[in-house]
Coordinates of C-alpha atoms in Angstrom, one line a residue:
X274 CA -7.7 -3.1 23.6
X275 CA -9.4 0.0 25.0
X276 CA -11.7 1.0 22.2
X277 CA -13.0 4.0 24.1
X278 CA -9.8 6.0 23.1
X279 CA -10.1 5.1 19.4
X280 CA -10.4 8.0 17.0
X281 CA -12.4 5.7 14.6
X282 CA -14.8 2.9 15.6
X283 CA -13.7 0.4 13.0
X284 CA -16.1 -1.7 10.9
X285 CA -17.0 -5.2 9.9
X286 CA -15.9 -6.4 6.5
X287 CA -17.2 -9.9 5.7
X288 CA -16.3 -12.1 8.6
X289 CA -13.6 -9.8 9.9
X290 CA -13.7 -6.9 12.3
X291 CA -11.4 -4.2 11.2
X292 CA -10.9 -2.8 14.7
X293 CA -8.2 -0.3 13.7
X294 CA -8.9 0.8 10.2
X295 CA -5.3 1.4 9.1
X296 CA -4.6 0.0 5.7
X297 CA -1.3 -0.5 3.9
X298 CA -1.6 0.8 0.3
X299 CA -0.8 -1.5 -2.6
X300 CA 2.3 -0.2 -4.4
X301 CA 3.8 -1.8 -7.4
X302 CA 7.2 -3.3 -6.8
X303 CA 7.1 -2.3 -3.1
X304 CA 4.4 -4.0 -1.1
X305 CA 5.4 -7.6 -1.8
X306 CA 5.1 -10.3 0.9
X307 CA 8.5 -9.5 2.4
X308 CA 7.6 -5.9 3.0
X309 CA 4.0 -6.6 4.1
X310 CA 5.4 -8.9 6.8
X311 CA 7.4 -6.0 8.2
X312 CA 4.5 -3.6 8.0
X313 CA 1.9 -5.9 9.6
X314 CA 3.6 -5.7 13.0
X315 CA 3.2 -1.9 13.2
X316 CA -0.6 -2.1 13.7
X317 CA -1.9 -2.4 10.1
X318 CA -5.5 -3.8 10.2
X319 CA -5.6 -4.7 6.5
X320 CA -2.9 -5.3 3.9
X321 CA -3.4 -5.3 0.1
X322 CA -1.1 -7.0 -2.4
X323 CA 0.5 -5.2 -5.4
X324 CA -1.9 -4.7 -8.2
X325 CA -2.2 -7.8 -10.4
X326 CA -3.5 -7.3 -14.0
X327 CA -6.3 -9.7 -14.8
X328 CA -4.8 -10.6 -18.2
X329 CA -1.5 -11.6 -16.3
X330 CA -3.6 -14.0 -14.3
X331 CA -4.8 -15.6 -17.6
X332 CA -1.2 -16.0 -18.7
X333 CA -0.3 -18.0 -15.6
X334 CA 3.1 -16.3 -15.0
X335 CA 5.3 -17.5 -12.1
X336 CA 5.8 -13.8 -11.1
X337 CA 2.0 -13.3 -10.9
X338 CA 1.8 -16.3 -8.5
X339 CA 4.5 -14.9 -6.3
X340 CA 2.8 -11.5 -6.2
X341 CA -0.4 -13.2 -4.9
X342 CA 1.3 -15.2 -2.2
X343 CA -0.1 -14.4 1.3
X344 CA 1.6 -15.1 4.6
X345 CA -0.3 -16.9 7.4
X346 CA 0.1 -13.9 9.7
X347 CA -1.3 -11.4 7.2
X348 CA -5.0 -12.1 7.4
X349 CA -7.2 -10.4 6.8
X350 CA -5.6 -9.7 3.5
X351 CA -6.8 -8.5 0.1
X352 CA -5.5 -9.3 -3.4
X353 CA -5.9 -6.4 -5.7
X354 CA -6.8 -7.0 -9.4
X355 CA -7.2 -4.6 -12.4
X356 CA -8.8 -4.8 -15.8
X357 CA -11.7 -3.5 -17.8
X358 CA -13.0 -6.7 -19.4
X359 CA -15.6 -8.2 -17.1
X360 CA -14.7 -11.8 -18.3
X361 CA -11.0 -11.5 -17.4
X362 CA -11.7 -9.5 -14.2
X363 CA -14.2 -12.0 -12.8
X364 CA -11.8 -14.9 -13.6
X365 CA -9.0 -13.0 -11.8
X366 CA -11.3 -12.5 -8.8
X367 CA -12.1 -16.2 -8.6
X368 CA -8.3 -16.9 -8.9
X369 CA -7.6 -14.4 -6.1
X370 CA -10.1 -16.2 -3.8
X371 CA -8.5 -19.5 -4.7
X372 CA -5.2 -18.0 -3.6
X373 CA -6.5 -17.2 -0.1
X374 CA -7.8 -13.7 -0.5
X375 CA -10.2 -12.6 2.3
X376 CA -11.3 -9.8 0.1
X377 CA -10.9 -8.9 -3.6
X378 CA -9.9 -5.3 -4.3
X379 CA -10.5 -3.8 -7.7
X380 CA -8.1 -1.1 -8.9
X381 CA -9.6 1.9 -10.7
X382 CA -7.1 4.4 -9.5
X383 CA -3.7 3.5 -11.0
X384 CA -2.5 6.5 -13.1
X385 CA 0.3 4.7 -14.9
X386 CA 0.1 5.3 -18.7
X387 CA 0.5 1.7 -19.8
X388 CA -2.4 0.7 -17.5
X389 CA -4.6 3.6 -18.6
X390 CA -4.0 2.8 -22.3
X391 CA -5.8 -0.5 -21.7
X392 CA -8.8 1.4 -20.3
X393 CA -7.9 0.0 -16.9
X394 CA -7.0 1.7 -13.6
X395 CA -8.1 5.3 -13.4
X396 CA -9.0 5.4 -17.1
X397 CA -12.1 3.5 -16.2
X398 CA -13.5 6.4 -14.3
X399 CA -14.3 8.1 -17.6
X400 CA -16.9 5.3 -18.4
X401 CA -19.3 5.0 -15.5
X402 CA -21.4 2.4 -17.3
X403 CA -18.3 0.2 -17.6
X404 CA -17.4 0.7 -13.9
X405 CA -20.9 -0.6 -13.0
X406 CA -20.6 -3.6 -15.3
X407 CA -17.2 -4.7 -14.0
X408 CA -18.2 -4.2 -10.3
X409 CA -21.5 -6.0 -10.7
X410 CA -19.8 -8.9 -12.5
X411 CA -17.1 -9.4 -9.8
X412 CA -19.5 -9.1 -6.9
X413 CA -21.7 -11.9 -8.4
X414 CA -18.6 -14.0 -9.2
X415 CA -17.1 -14.4 -5.7
X416 CA -18.4 -15.1 -2.2
X417 CA -16.0 -12.8 -0.4
X418 CA -16.4 -9.0 0.0
X419 CA -15.3 -7.0 -3.0
X420 CA -13.8 -3.6 -2.4
X421 CA -12.8 -0.8 -4.8
X422 CA -10.0 1.8 -5.0
X423 CA -10.4 4.9 -7.1
X424 CA -9.1 8.4 -7.7
X425 CA -11.4 11.4 -7.6
X426 CA -11.8 11.5 -11.4
X427 CA -9.8 11.7 -14.6
X428 CA -9.0 15.4 -14.3
X429 CA -10.3 18.6 -12.6
X430 CA -13.1 19.2 -15.1
X431 CA -14.4 15.6 -14.9
X432 CA -14.3 14.7 -11.2
X433 CA -17.0 12.2 -10.5
X434 CA -16.0 10.7 -7.1
X435 CA -19.6 11.0 -5.8
X436 CA -21.1 9.2 -8.8
X437 CA -18.5 6.4 -8.6
X438 CA -19.2 6.1 -4.8
X439 CA -22.9 5.6 -5.4
X440 CA -22.3 3.2 -8.3
X441 CA -20.0 1.2 -6.1
X442 CA -22.5 0.9 -3.3
X443 CA -25.3 0.0 -5.7
X444 CA -23.1 -2.7 -7.3
X445 CA -22.5 -4.4 -4.0
X446 CA -19.0 -3.0 -3.2
X447 CA -18.5 -3.3 0.6
X448 CA -15.6 -0.8 1.1
X449 CA -14.3 2.1 -1.0
X450 CA -10.9 3.6 -0.9
X451 CA -10.4 7.1 -2.4
X452 CA -7.0 8.6 -3.3
X453 CA -7.7 12.3 -3.1
X454 CA -6.1 13.2 -6.5
X455 CA -7.3 13.0 -10.1
X456 CA -5.4 10.9 -12.6
X457 CA -4.1 14.1 -14.2
X458 CA -2.4 15.0 -10.9
X459 CA -0.5 11.7 -10.8
X460 CA 1.3 12.2 -7.4
X461 CA 1.8 16.0 -7.7
X462 CA 0.2 18.6 -5.5
X463 CA -1.6 17.9 -2.3
X464 CA -4.4 15.3 -2.1
X465 CA -7.8 16.8 -1.8
X466 CA -9.2 15.4 1.4
X467 CA -12.5 17.3 0.9
X468 CA -13.1 15.2 -2.2
X469 CA -12.8 12.1 0.0
X470 CA -15.5 13.6 2.1
X471 CA -17.7 13.9 -0.9
X472 CA -17.5 10.2 -1.5
X473 CA -18.2 9.5 2.2
X474 CA -21.3 11.7 2.1
X475 CA -22.5 10.0 -1.1
X476 CA -22.6 6.4 0.2
X477 CA -23.1 4.4 3.4
X478 CA -20.3 1.9 2.9
X479 CA -17.0 2.4 4.7
X480 CA -14.7 4.9 2.9
X481 CA -11.0 4.8 3.4
X482 CA -9.0 8.0 2.8
X483 CA -5.6 7.8 0.9
X484 CA -3.1 10.4 -0.1
X485 CA -0.5 12.4 1.8
X486 CA -0.7 10.7 5.2
X487 CA 2.9 11.1 6.5
X488 CA 2.4 10.9 10.3
X489 CA -0.2 10.7 13.0
X490 CA -1.2 14.3 12.8
X491 CA -1.9 14.2 9.0
X492 CA -4.0 11.1 9.6
X493 CA -6.1 12.9 12.2
X494 CA -6.5 15.9 9.9
X495 CA -7.6 13.8 7.0
X496 CA -10.3 12.2 9.2
X497 CA -11.4 15.6 10.5
X498 CA -11.8 17.0 7.0
X499 CA -13.2 14.0 5.2
X500 CA -15.1 12.1 8.0
X501 CA -13.6 8.9 6.4
X502 CA -13.9 5.6 8.2
X503 CA -10.2 4.6 7.9
X504 CA -6.8 5.7 6.5
X505 CA -4.5 4.1 3.9
X506 CA -0.8 4.9 4.1
X507 CA 1.3 4.5 0.9
X508 CA 4.5 6.3 -0.1
X509 CA 5.4 7.4 3.4
X510 CA 6.2 3.8 4.4
X511 CA 9.0 3.5 1.9
X512 CA 12.0 2.9 4.1
X513 CA 10.0 4.0 7.1
X514 CA 7.5 1.3 8.3
X515 CA 7.7 3.0 11.7
X516 CA 5.3 5.7 10.4
X517 CA 2.6 3.1 10.6
X518 CA 3.2 2.7 14.3
X519 CA 2.8 6.5 14.6
X520 CA -0.5 6.5 12.7
X521 CA -1.7 3.5 14.7
X522 CA -1.0 5.4 17.9
X523 CA -2.9 8.4 16.6
X524 CA -5.9 6.2 15.7
X525 CA -6.0 4.4 19.1
X526 CA -5.2 7.3 21.4
X527 CA -1.8 5.9 22.4
X528 CA 1.3 8.0 22.9
X529 CA 3.5 8.6 19.9
X530 CA 6.1 5.9 19.7
X531 CA 9.8 6.8 20.0
X532 CA 11.9 6.9 16.9
X533 CA 13.8 3.6 16.3
X534 CA 17.3 3.3 17.7
X535 CA 20.1 2.3 15.4
X536 CA 19.8 -1.4 16.5
X537 CA 16.1 -1.4 16.1
X538 CA 16.4 0.1 12.6
X539 CA 19.0 -2.5 11.6
X540 CA 16.9 -5.3 13.0
X541 CA 14.1 -4.3 10.5
X542 CA 16.5 -3.8 7.6
X543 CA 18.2 -7.2 8.0
X544 CA 14.8 -9.0 8.5
X545 CA 13.6 -7.3 5.3
X546 CA 16.7 -8.3 3.4
X547 CA 16.4 -11.9 4.6
X548 CA 12.7 -11.9 3.7
X549 CA 13.5 -10.7 0.2
X550 CA 16.1 -13.5 -0.3
X551 CA 13.7 -16.2 0.9
X552 CA 10.8 -15.0 -1.2
X553 CA 12.5 -13.9 -4.4
X554 CA 15.8 -15.7 -4.4
X555 CA 19.2 -13.9 -3.9
X556 CA 19.5 -12.6 -7.5
X557 CA 16.2 -10.7 -7.6
X558 CA 16.5 -9.8 -3.9
X559 CA 19.7 -7.9 -4.5
X560 CA 17.9 -5.8 -7.0
X561 CA 15.0 -5.1 -4.6
X562 CA 17.4 -4.4 -1.8
X563 CA 19.2 -1.6 -3.7
X564 CA 15.8 0.2 -3.6
X565 CA 14.5 -0.6 -0.2
X566 CA 17.7 -0.5 1.8
X567 CA 18.6 2.9 0.3
X568 CA 15.2 4.1 1.4
X569 CA 15.9 3.0 4.9
X570 CA 19.0 5.2 4.9
X571 CA 17.2 8.3 3.7
X572 CA 17.8 11.4 5.9
X573 CA 20.3 9.6 8.1
X574 CA 23.9 10.7 8.8
X575 CA 26.3 9.7 6.0
X576 CA 23.4 8.3 3.8
X577 CA 24.7 9.9 0.6
X578 CA 28.0 8.1 0.8
X579 CA 26.3 4.9 1.8
X580 CA 23.9 5.1 -1.2
X581 CA 26.8 5.7 -3.7
X582 CA 28.5 2.5 -2.6
X583 CA 25.5 0.2 -1.9
X584 CA 23.6 0.8 -5.1
X585 CA 26.5 -0.6 -7.3
X586 CA 26.9 -3.8 -5.2
X587 CA 25.9 -7.1 -6.6
X588 CA 27.2 -9.7 -4.2
X589 CA 24.6 -10.5 -1.6
X590 CA 26.9 -11.1 1.3
X591 CA 28.8 -8.0 0.6
X592 CA 25.5 -6.0 0.6
X593 CA 24.6 -7.6 4.0
X594 CA 27.9 -6.8 5.5
X595 CA 28.0 -3.2 4.2
X596 CA 24.5 -2.5 5.3
X597 CA 25.2 -3.9 8.8
X598 CA 28.3 -1.7 9.1
X599 CA 26.4 1.4 8.1
X600 CA 23.2 1.0 10.2
X601 CA 24.9 -0.3 13.4
X602 CA 27.5 2.4 13.0
X603 CA 24.8 4.9 13.4
X604 CA 24.5 3.8 17.0
X605 CA 27.9 5.4 17.8
X606 CA 26.1 8.8 17.3
X607 CA 22.6 7.9 18.5
X608 CA 21.8 11.5 19.3
X609 CA 22.6 12.7 15.7
X610 CA 21.0 10.0 13.5
X611 CA 19.4 12.7 11.3
X612 CA 21.3 14.3 8.5
X613 CA 20.3 16.1 5.3
X614 CA 22.6 13.9 3.3

């Protein structure tokens, strides 16, 4: 790998060198093991599991165990936990390490109401003393690097991204990810990359920028504006893991990869479907596929008609056959894959 062309130098995190600091964002109900397996091949340097509530760990649910399962090819990998009670969060952190986590990531950015009502996720940003207590407790409890993901504050009038960045570094956090929106913004408006830069200027640990990276150019622009040490891609990968390859190329100075052919697209879709069935079982996989496979069709010719039929199917083999017919059928019109439908 020719590092002289790299837009970012990378950094060391624990025993791992993150040579290409491209991170797959944790997304509830999306970034499970089947999807992370797909994404890893497109140049991702670090993957993070879906957020796991610390109290769910205490309950020992089977679904929680499945959410934490890591593939052998995924490392380095992080298990993300959430919670505001230092006792539960430290136990969850030890549990994560026991499940093979190379790093433990603490979520203080989730904007979902049911999480915030428990004073977890982004609600914690309103209590800086609590942030410090939780971070210090987790750092002391485990012998792997602890990282943190935040938003820029609760709302526009209470932004405290710089304070949280300093608290994180003082508490022993080794990497900080900043989603450039407040909790009040949810996912509306454009992420404020300048605020990510405020966090970067306030601490000396690596800062990863997150929010509105949709291609290689937006990744480069975020880096220019924020001076961040790496980028995290989230919603843009839904049905489009190829965007990771484009961002990877931008970070490493390589040419932008060609768009996938119909056969290449189908190869990813069928692999993803098979991964879902293997990991979750066919019954739950069919439910997940109705979400993911429809995303894969977004913007393609005839996608509206495909969606209307596929999303009401329940038989797994029928779903496989119908999806194959649709995606490979696109190859007959390779020069007109795009469609507004």
